[in-house]
CSV table of C-alpha atoms and ligand atoms in Angstrom, one decimal:
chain,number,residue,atom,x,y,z
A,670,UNK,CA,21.8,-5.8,0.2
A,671,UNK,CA,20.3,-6.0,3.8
A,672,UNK,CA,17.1,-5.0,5.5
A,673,UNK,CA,18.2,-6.1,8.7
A,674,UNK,CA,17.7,-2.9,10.8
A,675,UNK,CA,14.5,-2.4,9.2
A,676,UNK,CA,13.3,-5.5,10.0
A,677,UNK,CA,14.6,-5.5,13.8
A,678,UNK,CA,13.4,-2.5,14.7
A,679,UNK,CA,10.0,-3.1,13.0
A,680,UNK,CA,9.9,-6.5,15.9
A,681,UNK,CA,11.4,-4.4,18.8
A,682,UNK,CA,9.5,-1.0,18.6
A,683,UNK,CA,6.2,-3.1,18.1
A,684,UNK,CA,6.1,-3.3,22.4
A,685,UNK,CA,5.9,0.8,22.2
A,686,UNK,CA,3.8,1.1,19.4
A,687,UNK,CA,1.2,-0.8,18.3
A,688,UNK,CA,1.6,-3.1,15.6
A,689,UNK,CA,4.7,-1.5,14.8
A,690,UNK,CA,2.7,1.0,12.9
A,691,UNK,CA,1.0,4.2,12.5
A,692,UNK,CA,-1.1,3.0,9.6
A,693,UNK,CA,-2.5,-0.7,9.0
A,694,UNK,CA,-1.8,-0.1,5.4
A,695,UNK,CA,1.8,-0.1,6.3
A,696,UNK,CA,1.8,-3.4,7.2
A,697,UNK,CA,1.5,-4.5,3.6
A,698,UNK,CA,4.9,-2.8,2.8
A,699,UNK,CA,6.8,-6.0,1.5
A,700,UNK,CA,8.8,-8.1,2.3
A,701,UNK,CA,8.1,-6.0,5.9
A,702,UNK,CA,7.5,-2.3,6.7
A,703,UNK,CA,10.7,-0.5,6.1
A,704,UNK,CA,12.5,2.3,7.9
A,705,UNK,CA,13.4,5.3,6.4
A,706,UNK,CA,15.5,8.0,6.3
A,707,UNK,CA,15.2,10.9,3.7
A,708,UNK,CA,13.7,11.3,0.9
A,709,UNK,CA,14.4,13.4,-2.3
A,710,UNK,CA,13.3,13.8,-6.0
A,711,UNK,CA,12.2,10.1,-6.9
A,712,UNK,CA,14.7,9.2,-4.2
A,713,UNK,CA,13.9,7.4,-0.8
A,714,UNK,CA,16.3,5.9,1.4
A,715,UNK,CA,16.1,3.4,4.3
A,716,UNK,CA,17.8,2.7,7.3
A,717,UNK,CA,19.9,-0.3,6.5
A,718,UNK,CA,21.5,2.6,3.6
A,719,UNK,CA,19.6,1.0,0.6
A,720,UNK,CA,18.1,3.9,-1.8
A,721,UNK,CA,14.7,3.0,-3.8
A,722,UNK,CA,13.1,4.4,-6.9
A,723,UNK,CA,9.8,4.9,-5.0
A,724,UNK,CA,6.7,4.7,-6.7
A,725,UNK,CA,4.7,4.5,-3.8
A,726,UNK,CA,5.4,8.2,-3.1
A,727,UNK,CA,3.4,8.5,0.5
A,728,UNK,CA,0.7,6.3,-1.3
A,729,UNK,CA,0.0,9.4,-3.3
A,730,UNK,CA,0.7,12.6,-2.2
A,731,UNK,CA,4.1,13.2,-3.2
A,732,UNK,CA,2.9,14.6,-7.0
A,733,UNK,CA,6.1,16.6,-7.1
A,734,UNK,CA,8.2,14.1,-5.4
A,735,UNK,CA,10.0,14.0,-2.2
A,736,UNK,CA,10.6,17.6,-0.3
A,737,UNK,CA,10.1,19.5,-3.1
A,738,UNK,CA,12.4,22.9,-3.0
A,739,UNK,CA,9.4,25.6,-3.9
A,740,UNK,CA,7.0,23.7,-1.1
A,741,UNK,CA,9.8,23.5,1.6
A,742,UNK,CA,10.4,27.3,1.2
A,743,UNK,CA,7.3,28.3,1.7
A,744,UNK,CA,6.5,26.2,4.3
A,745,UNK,CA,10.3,27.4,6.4
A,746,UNK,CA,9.0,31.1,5.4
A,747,UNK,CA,5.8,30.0,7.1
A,748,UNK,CA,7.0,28.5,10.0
A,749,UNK,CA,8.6,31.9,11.3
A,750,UNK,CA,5.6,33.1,10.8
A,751,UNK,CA,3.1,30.7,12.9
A,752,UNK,CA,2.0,27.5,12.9
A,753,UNK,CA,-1.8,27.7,14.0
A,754,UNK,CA,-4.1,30.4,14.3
A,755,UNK,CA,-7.6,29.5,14.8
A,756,UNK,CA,-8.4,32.2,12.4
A,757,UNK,CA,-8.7,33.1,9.2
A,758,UNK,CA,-5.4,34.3,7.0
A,759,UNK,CA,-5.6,35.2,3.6
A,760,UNK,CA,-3.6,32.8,1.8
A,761,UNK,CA,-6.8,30.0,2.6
A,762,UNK,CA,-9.2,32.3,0.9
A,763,UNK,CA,-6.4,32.9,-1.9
A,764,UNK,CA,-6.2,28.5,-2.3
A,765,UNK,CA,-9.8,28.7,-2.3
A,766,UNK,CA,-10.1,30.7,-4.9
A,767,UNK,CA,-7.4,29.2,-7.3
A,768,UNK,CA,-9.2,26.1,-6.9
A,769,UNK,CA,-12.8,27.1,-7.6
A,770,UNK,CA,-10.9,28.4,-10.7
A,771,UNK,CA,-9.3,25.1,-11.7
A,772,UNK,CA,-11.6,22.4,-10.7
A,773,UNK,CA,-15.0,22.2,-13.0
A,774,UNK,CA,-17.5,21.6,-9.9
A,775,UNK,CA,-15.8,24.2,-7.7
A,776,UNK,CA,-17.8,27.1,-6.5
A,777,UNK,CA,-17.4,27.1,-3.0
A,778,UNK,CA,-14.4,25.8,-0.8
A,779,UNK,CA,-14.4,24.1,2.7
A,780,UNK,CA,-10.5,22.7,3.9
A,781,UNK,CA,-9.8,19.4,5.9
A,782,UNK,CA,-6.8,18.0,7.1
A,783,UNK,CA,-7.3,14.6,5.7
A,784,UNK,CA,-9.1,12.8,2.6
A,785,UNK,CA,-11.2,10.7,4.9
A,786,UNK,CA,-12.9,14.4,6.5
A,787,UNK,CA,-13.4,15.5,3.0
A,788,UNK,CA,-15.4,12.5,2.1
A,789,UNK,CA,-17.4,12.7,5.1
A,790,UNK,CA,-17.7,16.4,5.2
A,791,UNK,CA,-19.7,16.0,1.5
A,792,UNK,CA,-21.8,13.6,2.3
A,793,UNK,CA,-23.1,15.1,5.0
A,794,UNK,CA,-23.8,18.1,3.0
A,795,UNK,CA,-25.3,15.7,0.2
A,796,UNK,CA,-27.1,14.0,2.9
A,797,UNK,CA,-28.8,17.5,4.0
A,798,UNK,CA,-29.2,19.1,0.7
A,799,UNK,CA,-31.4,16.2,-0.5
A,800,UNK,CA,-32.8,15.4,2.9
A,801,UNK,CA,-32.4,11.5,2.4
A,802,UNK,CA,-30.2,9.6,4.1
A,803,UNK,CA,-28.8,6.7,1.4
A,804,UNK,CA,-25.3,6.9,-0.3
A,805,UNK,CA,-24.5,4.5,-3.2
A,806,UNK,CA,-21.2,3.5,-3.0
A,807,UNK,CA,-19.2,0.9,-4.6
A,808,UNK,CA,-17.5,-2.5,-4.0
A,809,UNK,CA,-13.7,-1.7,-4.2
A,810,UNK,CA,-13.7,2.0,-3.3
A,811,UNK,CA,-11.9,3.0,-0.4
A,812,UNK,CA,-13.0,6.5,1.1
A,813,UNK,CA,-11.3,6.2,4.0
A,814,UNK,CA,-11.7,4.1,7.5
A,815,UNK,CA,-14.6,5.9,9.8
A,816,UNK,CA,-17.2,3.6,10.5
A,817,UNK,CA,-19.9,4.9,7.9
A,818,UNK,CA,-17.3,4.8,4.9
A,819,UNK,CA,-15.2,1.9,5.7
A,820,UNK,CA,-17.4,-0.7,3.9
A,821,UNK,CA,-16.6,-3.3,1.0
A,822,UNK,CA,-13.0,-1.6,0.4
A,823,UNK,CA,-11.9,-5.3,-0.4
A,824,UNK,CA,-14.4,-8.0,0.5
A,825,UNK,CA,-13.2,-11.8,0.4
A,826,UNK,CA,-15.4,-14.1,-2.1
A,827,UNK,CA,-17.3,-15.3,0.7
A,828,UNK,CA,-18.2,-12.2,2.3
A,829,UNK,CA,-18.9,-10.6,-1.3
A,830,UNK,CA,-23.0,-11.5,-1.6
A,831,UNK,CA,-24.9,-11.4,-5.1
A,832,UNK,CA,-22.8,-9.6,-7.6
A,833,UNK,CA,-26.4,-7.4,-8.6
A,834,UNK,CA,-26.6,-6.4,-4.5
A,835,UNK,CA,-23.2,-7.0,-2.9
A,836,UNK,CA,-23.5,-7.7,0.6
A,837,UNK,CA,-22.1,-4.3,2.7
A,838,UNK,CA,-18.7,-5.8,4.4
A,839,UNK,CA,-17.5,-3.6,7.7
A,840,UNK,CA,-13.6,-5.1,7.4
A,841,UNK,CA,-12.7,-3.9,11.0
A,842,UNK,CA,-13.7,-5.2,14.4
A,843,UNK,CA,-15.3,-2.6,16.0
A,844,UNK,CA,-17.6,-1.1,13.8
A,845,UNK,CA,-20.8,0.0,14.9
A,846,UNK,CA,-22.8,-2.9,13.4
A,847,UNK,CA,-24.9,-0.7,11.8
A,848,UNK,CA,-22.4,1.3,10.5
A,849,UNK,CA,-23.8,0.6,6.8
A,850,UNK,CA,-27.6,1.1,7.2
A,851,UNK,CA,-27.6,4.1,5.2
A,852,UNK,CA,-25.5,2.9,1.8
A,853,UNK,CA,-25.8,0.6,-0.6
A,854,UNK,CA,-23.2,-0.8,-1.8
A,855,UNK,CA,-22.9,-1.7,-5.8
A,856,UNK,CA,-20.7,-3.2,-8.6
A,857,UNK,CA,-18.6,-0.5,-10.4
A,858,UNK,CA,-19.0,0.4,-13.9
A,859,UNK,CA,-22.9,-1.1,-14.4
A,860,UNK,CA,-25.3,1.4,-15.2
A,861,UNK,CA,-27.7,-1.0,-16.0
A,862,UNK,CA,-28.0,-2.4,-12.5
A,863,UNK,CA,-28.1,1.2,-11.0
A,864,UNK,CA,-30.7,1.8,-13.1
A,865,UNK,CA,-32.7,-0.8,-11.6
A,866,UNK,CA,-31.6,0.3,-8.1
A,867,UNK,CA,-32.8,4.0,-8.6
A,868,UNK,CA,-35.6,2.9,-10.3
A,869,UNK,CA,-36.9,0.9,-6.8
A,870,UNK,CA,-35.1,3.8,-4.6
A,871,UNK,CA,-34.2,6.8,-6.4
A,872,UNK,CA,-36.5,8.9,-3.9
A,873,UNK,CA,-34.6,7.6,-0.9
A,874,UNK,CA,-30.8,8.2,-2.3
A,875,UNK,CA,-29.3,11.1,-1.8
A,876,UNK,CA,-25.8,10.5,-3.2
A,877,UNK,CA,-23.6,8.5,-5.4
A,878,UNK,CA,-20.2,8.5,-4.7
A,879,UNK,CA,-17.1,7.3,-6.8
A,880,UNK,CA,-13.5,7.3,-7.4
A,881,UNK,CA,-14.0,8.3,-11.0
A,882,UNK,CA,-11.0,6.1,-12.1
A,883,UNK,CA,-10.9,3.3,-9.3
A,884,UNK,CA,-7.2,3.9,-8.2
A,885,UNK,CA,-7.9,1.9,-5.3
A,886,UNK,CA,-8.6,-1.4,-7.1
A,887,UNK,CA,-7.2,-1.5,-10.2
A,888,UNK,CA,-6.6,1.7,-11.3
A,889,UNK,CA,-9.8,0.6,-13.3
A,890,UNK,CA,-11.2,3.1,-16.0
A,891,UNK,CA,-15.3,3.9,-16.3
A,892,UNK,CA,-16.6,2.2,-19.3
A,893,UNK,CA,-17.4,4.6,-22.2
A,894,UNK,CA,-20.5,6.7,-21.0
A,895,UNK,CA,-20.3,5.5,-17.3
A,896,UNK,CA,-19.9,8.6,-15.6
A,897,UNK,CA,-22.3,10.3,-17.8
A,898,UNK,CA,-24.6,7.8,-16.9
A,899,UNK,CA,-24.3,8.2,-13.2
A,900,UNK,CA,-24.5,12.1,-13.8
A,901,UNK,CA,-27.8,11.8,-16.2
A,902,UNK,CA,-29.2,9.2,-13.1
A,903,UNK,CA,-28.6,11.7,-9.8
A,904,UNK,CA,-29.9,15.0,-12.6
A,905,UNK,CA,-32.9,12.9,-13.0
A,906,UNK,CA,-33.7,11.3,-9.5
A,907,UNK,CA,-32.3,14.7,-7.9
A,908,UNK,CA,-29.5,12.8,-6.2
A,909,UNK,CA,-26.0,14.7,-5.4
A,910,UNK,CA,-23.3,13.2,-7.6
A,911,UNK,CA,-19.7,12.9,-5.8
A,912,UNK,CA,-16.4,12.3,-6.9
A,913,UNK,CA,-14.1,11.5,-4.4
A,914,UNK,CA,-10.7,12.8,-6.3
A,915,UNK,CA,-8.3,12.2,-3.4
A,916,UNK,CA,-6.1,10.2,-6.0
A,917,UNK,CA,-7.2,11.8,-9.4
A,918,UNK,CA,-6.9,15.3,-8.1
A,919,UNK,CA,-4.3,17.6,-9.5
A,920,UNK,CA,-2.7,14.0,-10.4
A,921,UNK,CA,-4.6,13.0,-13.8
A,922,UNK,CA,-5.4,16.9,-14.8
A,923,UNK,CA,-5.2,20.0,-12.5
A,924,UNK,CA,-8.7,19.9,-12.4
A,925,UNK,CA,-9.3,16.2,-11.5
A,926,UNK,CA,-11.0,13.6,-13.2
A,927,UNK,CA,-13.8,16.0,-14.1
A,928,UNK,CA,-11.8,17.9,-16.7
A,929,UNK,CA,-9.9,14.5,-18.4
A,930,UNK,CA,-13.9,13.2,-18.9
A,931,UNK,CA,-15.7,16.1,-19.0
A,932,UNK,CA,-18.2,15.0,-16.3
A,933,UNK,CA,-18.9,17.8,-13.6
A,934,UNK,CA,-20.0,15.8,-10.2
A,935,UNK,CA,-21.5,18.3,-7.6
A,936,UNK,CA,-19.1,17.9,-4.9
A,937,UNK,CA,-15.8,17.0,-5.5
A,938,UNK,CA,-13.0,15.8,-2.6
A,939,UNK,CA,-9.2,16.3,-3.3
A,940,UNK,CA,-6.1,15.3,-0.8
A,941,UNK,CA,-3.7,13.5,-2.0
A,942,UNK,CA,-2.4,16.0,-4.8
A,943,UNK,CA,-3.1,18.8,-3.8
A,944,UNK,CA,0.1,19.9,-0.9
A,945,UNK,CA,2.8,17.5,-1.7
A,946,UNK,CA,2.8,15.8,1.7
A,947,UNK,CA,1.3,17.6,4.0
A,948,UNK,CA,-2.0,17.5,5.6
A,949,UNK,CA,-4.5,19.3,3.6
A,950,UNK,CA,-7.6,18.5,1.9
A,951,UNK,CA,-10.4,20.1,0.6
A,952,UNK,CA,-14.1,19.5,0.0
A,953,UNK,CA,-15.6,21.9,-3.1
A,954,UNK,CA,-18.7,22.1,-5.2
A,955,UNK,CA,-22.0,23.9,-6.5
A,956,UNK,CA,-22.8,26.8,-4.4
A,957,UNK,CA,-26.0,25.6,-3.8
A,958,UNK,CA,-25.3,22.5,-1.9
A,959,UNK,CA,-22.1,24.2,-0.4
A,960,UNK,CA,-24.1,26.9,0.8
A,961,UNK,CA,-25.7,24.7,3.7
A,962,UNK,CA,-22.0,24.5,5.3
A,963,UNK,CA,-21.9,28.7,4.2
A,964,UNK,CA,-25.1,28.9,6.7
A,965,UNK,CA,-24.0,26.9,9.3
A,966,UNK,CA,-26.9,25.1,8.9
A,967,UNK,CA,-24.5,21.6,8.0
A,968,UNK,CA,-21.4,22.1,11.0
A,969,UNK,CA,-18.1,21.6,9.7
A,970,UNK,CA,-15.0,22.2,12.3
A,971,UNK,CA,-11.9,21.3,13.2
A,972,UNK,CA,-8.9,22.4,14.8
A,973,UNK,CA,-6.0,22.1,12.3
A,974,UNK,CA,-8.4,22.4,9.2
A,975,UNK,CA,-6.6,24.9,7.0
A,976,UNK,CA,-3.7,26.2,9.2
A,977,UNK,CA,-1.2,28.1,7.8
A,978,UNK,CA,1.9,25.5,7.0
A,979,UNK,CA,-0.5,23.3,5.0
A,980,UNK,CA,-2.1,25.6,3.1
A,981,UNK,CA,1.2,27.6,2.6
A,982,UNK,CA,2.6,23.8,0.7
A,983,UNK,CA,-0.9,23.6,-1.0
A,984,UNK,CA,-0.4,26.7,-2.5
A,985,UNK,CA,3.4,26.1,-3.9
A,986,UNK,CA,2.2,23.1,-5.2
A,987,UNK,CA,-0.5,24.9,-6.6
A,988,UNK,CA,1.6,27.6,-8.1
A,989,UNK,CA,4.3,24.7,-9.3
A,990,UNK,CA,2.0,22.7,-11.0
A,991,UNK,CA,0.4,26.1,-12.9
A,992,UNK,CA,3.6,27.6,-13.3
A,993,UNK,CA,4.5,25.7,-16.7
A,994,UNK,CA,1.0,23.5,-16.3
A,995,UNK,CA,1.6,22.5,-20.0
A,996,UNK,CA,5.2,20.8,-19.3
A,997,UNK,CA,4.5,19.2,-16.0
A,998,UNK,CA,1.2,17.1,-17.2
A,999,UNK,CA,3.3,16.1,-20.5
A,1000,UNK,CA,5.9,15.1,-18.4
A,1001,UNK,CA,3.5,13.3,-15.8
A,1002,UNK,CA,1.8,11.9,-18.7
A,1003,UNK,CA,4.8,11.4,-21.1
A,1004,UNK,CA,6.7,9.2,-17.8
A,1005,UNK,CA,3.6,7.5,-17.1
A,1006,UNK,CA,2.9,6.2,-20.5
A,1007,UNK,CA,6.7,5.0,-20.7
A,1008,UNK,CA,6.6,3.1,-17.4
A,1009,UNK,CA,3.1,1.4,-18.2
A,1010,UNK,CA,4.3,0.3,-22.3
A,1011,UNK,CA,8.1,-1.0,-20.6
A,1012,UNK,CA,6.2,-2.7,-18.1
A,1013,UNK,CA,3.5,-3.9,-20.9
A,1014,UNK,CA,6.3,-5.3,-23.2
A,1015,UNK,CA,8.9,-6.9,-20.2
A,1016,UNK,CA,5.9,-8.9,-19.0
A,1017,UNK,CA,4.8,-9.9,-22.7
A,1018,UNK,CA,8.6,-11.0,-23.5
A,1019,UNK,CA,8.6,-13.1,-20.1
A,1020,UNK,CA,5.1,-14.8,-21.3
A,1021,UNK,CA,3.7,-13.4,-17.6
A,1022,UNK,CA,-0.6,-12.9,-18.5
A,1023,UNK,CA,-0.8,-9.5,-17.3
A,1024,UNK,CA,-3.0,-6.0,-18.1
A,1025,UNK,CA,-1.2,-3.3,-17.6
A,1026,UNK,CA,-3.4,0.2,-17.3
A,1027,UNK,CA,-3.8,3.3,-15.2
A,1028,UNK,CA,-3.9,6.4,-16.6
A,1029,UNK,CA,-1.1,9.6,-16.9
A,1030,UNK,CA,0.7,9.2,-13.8
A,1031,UNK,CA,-1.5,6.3,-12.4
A,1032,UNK,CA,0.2,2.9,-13.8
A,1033,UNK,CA,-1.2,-0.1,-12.5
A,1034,UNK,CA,0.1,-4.1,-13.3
A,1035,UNK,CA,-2.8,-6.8,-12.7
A,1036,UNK,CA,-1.6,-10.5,-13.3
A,1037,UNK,CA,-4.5,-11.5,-15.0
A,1038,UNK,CA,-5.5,-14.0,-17.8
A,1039,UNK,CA,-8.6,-11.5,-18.7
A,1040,UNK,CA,-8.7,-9.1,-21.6
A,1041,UNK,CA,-10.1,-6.8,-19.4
A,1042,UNK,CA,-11.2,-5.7,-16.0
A,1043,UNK,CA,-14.6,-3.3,-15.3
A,1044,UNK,CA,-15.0,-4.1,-11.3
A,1045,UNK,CA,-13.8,-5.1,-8.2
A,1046,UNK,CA,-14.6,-8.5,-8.6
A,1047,UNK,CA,-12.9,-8.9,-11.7
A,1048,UNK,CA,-9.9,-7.2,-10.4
A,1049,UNK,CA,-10.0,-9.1,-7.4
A,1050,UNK,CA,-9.4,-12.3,-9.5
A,1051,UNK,CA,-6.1,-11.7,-10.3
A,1052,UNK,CA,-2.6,-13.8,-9.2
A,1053,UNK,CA,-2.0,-11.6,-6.1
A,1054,UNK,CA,0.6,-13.9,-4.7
A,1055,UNK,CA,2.9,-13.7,-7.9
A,1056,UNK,CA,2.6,-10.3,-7.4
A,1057,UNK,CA,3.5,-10.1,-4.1
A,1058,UNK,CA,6.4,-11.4,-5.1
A,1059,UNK,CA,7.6,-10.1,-7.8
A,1060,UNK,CA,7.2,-6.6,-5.6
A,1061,UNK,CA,9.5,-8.1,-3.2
A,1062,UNK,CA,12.0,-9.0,-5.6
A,1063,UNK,CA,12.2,-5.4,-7.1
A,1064,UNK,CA,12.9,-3.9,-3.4
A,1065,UNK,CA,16.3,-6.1,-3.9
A,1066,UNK,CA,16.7,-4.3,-7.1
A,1067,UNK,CA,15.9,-0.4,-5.7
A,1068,UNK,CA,12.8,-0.2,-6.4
A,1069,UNK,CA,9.8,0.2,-4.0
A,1070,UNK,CA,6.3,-0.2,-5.6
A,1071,UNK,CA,2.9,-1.0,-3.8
A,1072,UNK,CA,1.4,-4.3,-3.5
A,1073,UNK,CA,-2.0,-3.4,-5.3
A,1074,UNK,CA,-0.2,-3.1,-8.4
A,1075,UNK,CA,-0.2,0.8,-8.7
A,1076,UNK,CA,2.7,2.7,-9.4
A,1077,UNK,CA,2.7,6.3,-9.1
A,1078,UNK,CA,5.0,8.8,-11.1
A,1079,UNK,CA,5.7,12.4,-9.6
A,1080,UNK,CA,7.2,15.1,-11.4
A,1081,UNK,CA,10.4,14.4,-10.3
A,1082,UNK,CA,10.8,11.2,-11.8
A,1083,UNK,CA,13.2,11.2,-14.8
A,1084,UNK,CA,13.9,8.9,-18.1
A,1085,UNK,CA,17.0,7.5,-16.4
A,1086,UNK,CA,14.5,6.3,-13.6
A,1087,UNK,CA,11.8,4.9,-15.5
A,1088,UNK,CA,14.8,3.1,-17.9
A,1089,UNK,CA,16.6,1.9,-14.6
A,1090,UNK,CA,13.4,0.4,-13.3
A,1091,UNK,CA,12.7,-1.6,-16.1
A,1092,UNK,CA,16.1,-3.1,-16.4
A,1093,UNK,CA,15.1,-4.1,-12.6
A,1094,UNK,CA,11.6,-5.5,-14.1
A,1095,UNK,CA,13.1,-7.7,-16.4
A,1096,UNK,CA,16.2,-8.9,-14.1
A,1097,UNK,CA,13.2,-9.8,-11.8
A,1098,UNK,CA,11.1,-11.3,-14.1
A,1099,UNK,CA,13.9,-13.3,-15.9
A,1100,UNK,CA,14.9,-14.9,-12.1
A,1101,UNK,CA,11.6,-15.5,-11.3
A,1102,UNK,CA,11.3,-17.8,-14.5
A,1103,UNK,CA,14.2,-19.5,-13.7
A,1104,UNK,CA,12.8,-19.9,-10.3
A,1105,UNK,CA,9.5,-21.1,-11.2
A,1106,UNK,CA,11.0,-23.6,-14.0
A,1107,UNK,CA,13.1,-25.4,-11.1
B,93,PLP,C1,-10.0,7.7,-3.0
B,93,PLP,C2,-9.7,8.0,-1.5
B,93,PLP,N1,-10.6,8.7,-0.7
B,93,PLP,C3,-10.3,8.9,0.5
B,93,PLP,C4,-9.2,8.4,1.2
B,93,PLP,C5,-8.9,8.7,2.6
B,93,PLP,O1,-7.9,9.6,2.7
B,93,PLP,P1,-7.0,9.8,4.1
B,93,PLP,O2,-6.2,8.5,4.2
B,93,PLP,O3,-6.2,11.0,3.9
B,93,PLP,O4,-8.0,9.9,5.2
B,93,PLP,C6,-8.3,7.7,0.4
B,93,PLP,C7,-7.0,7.2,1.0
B,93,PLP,O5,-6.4,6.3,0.5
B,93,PLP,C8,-8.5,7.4,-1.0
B,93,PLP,O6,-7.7,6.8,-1.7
């Protein structure tokens, strides 16, 4: 197997485009960013004519797997039809609708393009509803990159601070400097020190927002009574309580997050479920916070914000994951829980300290002594470099994985996958024993 194309044109094309890259992220793509071809089912292939399991799936988006056939028709019967309008069309106010009916918080609708506008669409209309200016946020959580919510995503040890008041880390160069004046940045999964915090500031905060699983480090879970805890603080400081769902929406339950714990946030953001790969988002929540962006009184704009093709594939995902809503979350769920026990028992039988967690179609592998992990700093602990390699080492099997650790499982994953990939697993753990005995 060769990755030689992929690897030359990654060194040539990097005098056209910068970095060789669209995305930073992609430069972590091991053992270096690939080229592909198509993509189909669980399928994706590259250049060099290698095929992959992928279970990085877009790094999220692809729920139903690659060019789904319901999605792609509606989006061809669509394209005939008109790409943008800069106007409203029915089928937006028809998403809008399905989803104030299948998301807990959702009263009101506003669409974005990406997760990143979602995020920074709600806190602006948490930021105005309360008329404070401070957003709790949390070390480890990635919102996207603007300025304001590109803080602490993954802070080295000696950038971190205190662990009771983590310093706020701005990873790129370029950042206004005071780009994180108006959040305070906190361990996950601690109610006791957010107690303290709201205690001192509660009249100056205006939001706290979470992953409510922390897919982006970890796939960690809230401790029992977490999110409650954060929803009983903003009820009684008459803060704004978001979840950002970009990952969890329509991927852990059709409703997010919010239905699996029962916790109803007050905005909510969803984009990486919710239209199979293309570029749709949405930011939803309690009318009367939403209603400020009703009134014009918060502005939200832009140009390809709910165009036709996107919300024509947000709707046929919609409608496939509804269609037999039973089958596909057993099936998400069902896969998910096969993948994380194989992976659980090929790591014990190879004697590799590992946790293994996630949750439905969210599997995550942290090489890790610890029984368990509640934060980023915990998390951040763990034998990345092992890792690293071992994620290489399954790319020479087929099988393309992310570097965090987290594996995602669309619908269009089968048995025969998830048994091929851990045949793969333990081929590559088994060498890399060998390897580390010599
Ligand atoms: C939880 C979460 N929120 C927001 C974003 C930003 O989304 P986008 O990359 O679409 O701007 C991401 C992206 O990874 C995310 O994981």
């Amino acid at each position: 197997m060769t990755l030689e194309k992929s690897a030359r044109w990654y060194e040539e094309n990097k005098q056209f485009l910068a970095g060789g890259v669209s995305s930073d992220v992609r430069k972590a793509e091991l053992p270096h960013p690939l080229y592909f071809e198509s993509g189909s089912g669980s399928r994706i292939r590259d250049v060099d004519g290698n095929e992959y399991i992928d279970y990085v799936l877009g790094q999220g988006p692809l729920l139903l797997g690659h060019s789904p056939g319901p999605v792609l028709e509606a989006v061809h019967r669509q394209l005939d039809r008109g790409l943008v309008f800069a106007g409203q069309h029915q089928a937006e106010a028809e998403l809008a609708r399905l989803l104030t009916q299948a998301i807990p918080c959702a009263e009101r609708v506003r669409f974005n393009s990406t997760g990143s506008e979602a995020v920074i669409t709600a806190l602006r209309a948490a930021r105005a509803y309360r008329g404070r200016n401070l957003v709790v946020k949390f070390e480890g959580q990635w919102h996207g990159w603007y300025d304001s919510l590109f803080v602490s995503t993954a802070p080295g040890p000696t950038q971190q601070g205190d662990r009771s008041s983590p310093n706020p880390v701005l990873p790129s160069k370029g950042q206004v400097a005071n780009a994180a004046d108006n959040l305070v940045v906190m361990p996950w999964n601690d109610l006791e020190l957010l107690e303290d915090l709201f205690a001192r500031r509660g009249s100056e905060i205006a939001a706290i927002l979470t992953e409510p699983v922390m897919c982006n480090s970890g796939s960690l879970m809230p401790r029992p009574g977490f999110l409650e805890g954060l929803r009983s603080l903003c009820d009684r400081y008459e803060s704004v309580l978001i979840f950002d769902e970009v990952i969890t929406g329509f991927r852990l339950a059709l409703g997010g997050a919010q239905e699996i714990f029962g916790v109803t946030p007050d905005l909510a953001t969803y984009a990486k479920g919710i239209a199979s790969g293309f570029t749709l988002s949405a930011v939803v929540g309690k009318a009367e916070v939403m209603d400020l962006i009703s009134s014009g009184q918060v502005v939200h704009a832009g140009t390809y914000n709910s165009n036709p093709v996107v919300i024509a594939a947000g709707l046929a995902t919609l409608q496939t994951l509804t269609g037999d809503r039973e089958a596909v979350y057993s099936h998400l769920n069902r896969l998910g829980g096969r993948l994380r026990d194989g992976l659980e028992e090929r790591l014990r039988r190879a004697e590799v300290p590992a946790l293994v967690g996630g949750l439905g179609p969210v599997v995550q592998v942290s090489l890790t002594d610890r029984q368990a992990l509640h934060d980023y700093r915990e998390w951040a602990s763990r034998d990345d470099r092992t890792y690293q390699q071992l994620v290489t080492d399954l790319v020479y099997q087929g099988v393309r994985t992310t570097g965090r650790g987290t594996w995602y499982v669309s619908t269009a994953h089968t048995d025969a996958d998830v048994d091929r990939t851990l045949d793969a697993f333990a081929l590559v753990l088994e060498d890399f024993r060998i390897s580390l005995r010599a």
